[in-house]
């Protein structure tokens, strides 16, 4: 699903992004509710980037990647944590692109996400290449999602990848 977000573009640089787990739901500009097996997932586009809410029999998890005033947790390159009965993994990278590369990559990502049944993308007013996009799937018992945060003014694209799955007891391995 592709939507135009009716708000000012508030997350103005990749360096301003912060990551948190367990945050309460923030006001969303657009949402997509998904059922992936037994998991209920809500993809949320915020004025300041994204939030994912996951509920399953084993509990709940919330991931927020956004420009959060006063946040002291910058965007990490990688995280692996236990969240209740789950193993949670997060990875992020920043791509620095020329204006031509950026425009092509933006078109490619928006086309990928716009028509995908588990995809949500929002374009901010003022630039067709200022967007946040999210795509989710369930694979081998794990819920996974990818996100892209575009900063055309700096030629930067932040890509994240998250995975949540039930921790396997040692005896089961």
Tab-separated table of C-alpha atoms in Angstrom:
chain	number	residue	atom	x	y	z
A	1	UNK	CA	0.000	0.000	0.000
A	2	UNK	CA	1.341	3.411	-0.986
A	3	UNK	CA	0.074	6.581	0.627
A	4	UNK	CA	0.939	10.258	0.745
A	5	UNK	CA	1.556	11.374	4.310
A	6	UNK	CA	-0.143	14.632	5.243
A	7	UNK	CA	2.508	16.005	7.537
A	8	UNK	CA	5.743	17.900	7.554
A	9	UNK	CA	8.892	15.885	6.923
A	10	UNK	CA	10.212	15.800	10.507
A	11	UNK	CA	12.962	13.166	10.520
A	12	UNK	CA	15.399	15.267	8.601
A	13	UNK	CA	18.570	13.184	8.694
A	14	UNK	CA	19.729	9.622	9.084
A	15	UNK	CA	21.869	10.684	12.051
A	16	UNK	CA	18.712	11.771	13.932
A	17	UNK	CA	17.193	8.274	13.924
A	18	UNK	CA	17.028	6.400	17.216
A	19	UNK	CA	16.013	2.803	17.986
A	20	UNK	CA	13.968	1.552	20.938
A	21	UNK	CA	12.186	-1.619	21.969
A	22	UNK	CA	9.071	-1.756	24.134
A	23	UNK	CA	7.777	1.745	23.460
A	24	UNK	CA	4.031	2.352	23.694
A	25	UNK	CA	2.217	2.967	20.383
A	26	UNK	CA	2.905	6.443	19.016
A	27	UNK	CA	0.456	8.428	16.867
A	28	UNK	CA	0.541	6.966	13.361
A	29	UNK	CA	-0.086	8.637	10.003
A	30	UNK	CA	-0.773	5.294	8.298
A	31	UNK	CA	-1.059	1.697	9.486
A	32	UNK	CA	-1.298	-1.759	7.977
A	33	UNK	CA	-2.648	-4.652	10.064
A	34	UNK	CA	-1.373	-8.092	9.083
A	35	UNK	CA	-1.921	-11.643	10.262
A	36	UNK	CA	1.122	-13.773	9.558
A	37	UNK	CA	0.280	-17.223	10.847
A	38	UNK	CA	-0.496	-16.822	14.543
A	39	UNK	CA	1.214	-13.423	14.672
A	40	UNK	CA	-0.642	-10.133	14.515
A	41	UNK	CA	1.587	-7.412	13.181
A	42	UNK	CA	0.865	-3.733	12.773
A	43	UNK	CA	3.152	-1.677	10.539
A	44	UNK	CA	2.951	1.997	11.506
A	45	UNK	CA	4.273	5.018	9.640
A	46	UNK	CA	5.019	7.918	11.963
A	47	UNK	CA	5.748	11.532	11.119
A	48	UNK	CA	9.222	10.715	12.411
A	49	UNK	CA	9.657	7.275	10.748
A	50	UNK	CA	8.275	3.832	11.807
A	51	UNK	CA	6.953	1.568	14.531
A	52	UNK	CA	6.125	-2.151	14.412
A	53	UNK	CA	3.792	-3.773	16.933
A	54	UNK	CA	3.824	-7.576	17.152
A	55	UNK	CA	1.466	-9.774	19.179
A	56	UNK	CA	1.576	-13.544	19.316
A	57	UNK	CA	0.816	-16.294	21.834
A	58	UNK	CA	4.312	-15.852	23.261
A	59	UNK	CA	3.803	-12.163	24.061
A	60	UNK	CA	4.216	-8.818	22.406
A	61	UNK	CA	7.049	-6.722	21.046
A	62	UNK	CA	7.260	-3.154	19.820
A	63	UNK	CA	10.104	-1.706	17.738
A	64	UNK	CA	10.430	2.002	17.065
A	65	UNK	CA	12.941	3.598	14.710
A	66	UNK	CA	12.304	7.316	14.656
A	67	UNK	CA	13.541	10.771	15.495
A	68	UNK	CA	12.630	10.777	19.170
A	69	UNK	CA	13.328	14.022	21.022
A	70	UNK	CA	15.550	13.399	24.021
A	71	UNK	CA	16.376	9.814	22.997
A	72	UNK	CA	19.796	8.632	24.062
A	73	UNK	CA	19.798	5.422	21.988
A	74	UNK	CA	21.178	6.102	18.510
A	75	UNK	CA	20.470	3.771	15.624
A	76	UNK	CA	22.698	0.723	16.198
A	77	UNK	CA	24.325	-1.301	13.427
A	78	UNK	CA	23.047	-4.487	15.065
A	79	UNK	CA	21.229	-5.807	18.127
A	80	UNK	CA	20.445	-9.318	19.345
A	81	UNK	CA	18.247	-9.571	22.456
A	82	UNK	CA	15.899	-11.877	24.260
A	83	UNK	CA	12.429	-10.403	24.536
A	84	UNK	CA	10.414	-12.730	26.755
A	85	UNK	CA	10.358	-16.112	24.969
A	86	UNK	CA	11.604	-14.557	21.743
A	87	UNK	CA	14.935	-13.925	20.124
A	88	UNK	CA	14.972	-10.480	18.516
A	89	UNK	CA	17.542	-9.362	15.948
A	90	UNK	CA	17.918	-5.932	14.382
A	91	UNK	CA	20.387	-4.618	11.816
A	92	UNK	CA	20.717	-1.218	10.144
A	93	UNK	CA	22.887	0.283	7.456
A	94	UNK	CA	23.123	3.663	5.772
A	95	UNK	CA	23.617	3.794	2.007
A	96	UNK	CA	25.196	6.971	0.581
A	97	UNK	CA	24.008	7.470	-2.998
A	98	UNK	CA	24.406	10.002	-5.779
A	99	UNK	CA	21.244	11.902	-6.789
A	100	UNK	CA	20.807	9.624	-9.829
A	101	UNK	CA	21.379	6.443	-7.801
A	102	UNK	CA	19.024	7.695	-5.101
A	103	UNK	CA	16.184	8.395	-7.548
A	104	UNK	CA	16.515	4.924	-9.090
A	105	UNK	CA	16.683	3.170	-5.728
A	106	UNK	CA	13.675	5.151	-4.441
A	107	UNK	CA	11.582	4.159	-7.473
A	108	UNK	CA	12.655	0.524	-7.122
A	109	UNK	CA	11.772	0.328	-3.417
A	110	UNK	CA	8.453	2.153	-3.732
A	111	UNK	CA	7.432	-0.155	-6.600
A	112	UNK	CA	8.415	-3.219	-4.546
A	113	UNK	CA	6.430	-2.183	-1.483
A	114	UNK	CA	3.432	-0.379	-3.035
A	115	UNK	CA	1.791	-3.468	-4.546
A	116	UNK	CA	2.958	-6.026	-1.990
A	117	UNK	CA	0.138	-7.329	0.272
A	118	UNK	CA	2.448	-7.033	3.315
A	119	UNK	CA	3.927	-3.667	2.360
A	120	UNK	CA	3.291	-0.109	3.503
A	121	UNK	CA	4.982	2.987	2.108
A	122	UNK	CA	4.388	6.651	2.754
A	123	UNK	CA	5.720	9.518	0.673
A	124	UNK	CA	6.231	12.851	2.416
A	125	UNK	CA	5.087	16.091	0.746
A	126	UNK	CA	7.716	18.107	-1.076
A	127	UNK	CA	9.754	15.287	-2.628
A	128	UNK	CA	8.691	12.065	-4.348
A	129	UNK	CA	11.865	10.494	-2.955
A	130	UNK	CA	11.241	11.396	0.720
A	131	UNK	CA	9.578	8.254	2.040
A	132	UNK	CA	9.422	5.530	4.639
A	133	UNK	CA	8.625	2.005	3.433
A	134	UNK	CA	8.028	-1.257	5.302
A	135	UNK	CA	7.654	-4.869	4.202
A	136	UNK	CA	6.858	-7.882	6.443
A	137	UNK	CA	6.800	-11.663	6.069
A	138	UNK	CA	6.741	-14.868	8.062
A	139	UNK	CA	9.514	-17.313	7.236
A	140	UNK	CA	10.392	-20.590	8.981
A	141	UNK	CA	8.427	-19.681	12.103
A	142	UNK	CA	9.903	-16.193	12.399
A	143	UNK	CA	8.314	-12.830	11.749
A	144	UNK	CA	10.587	-10.558	9.736
A	145	UNK	CA	10.343	-7.015	8.475
A	146	UNK	CA	12.473	-4.612	6.506
A	147	UNK	CA	12.246	-0.857	6.416
A	148	UNK	CA	13.713	1.946	4.338
A	149	UNK	CA	13.958	5.589	5.396
A	150	UNK	CA	14.867	8.002	2.610
A	151	UNK	CA	16.741	11.286	3.002
A	152	UNK	CA	17.014	12.650	-0.557
A	153	UNK	CA	18.506	15.973	0.571
A	154	UNK	CA	21.570	14.078	1.873
A	155	UNK	CA	21.521	11.188	-0.597
A	156	UNK	CA	21.128	8.763	2.295
A	157	UNK	CA	18.921	5.692	2.528
A	158	UNK	CA	18.661	3.907	5.880
A	159	UNK	CA	17.756	0.224	5.561
A	160	UNK	CA	16.795	-1.891	8.564
A	161	UNK	CA	16.074	-5.580	8.964
A	162	UNK	CA	14.371	-7.137	12.009
A	163	UNK	CA	13.573	-10.720	12.942
A	164	UNK	CA	11.626	-12.135	15.888
A	165	UNK	CA	11.269	-15.827	16.624
A	166	UNK	CA	10.604	-18.156	19.533
A	167	UNK	CA	13.771	-19.176	21.351
A	168	UNK	CA	14.452	-22.870	20.928
A	169	UNK	CA	15.323	-24.786	24.118
A	170	UNK	CA	18.751	-26.448	23.968
A	171	UNK	CA	17.132	-29.905	24.206
A	172	UNK	CA	15.178	-29.219	20.980
A	173	UNK	CA	18.341	-28.423	19.048
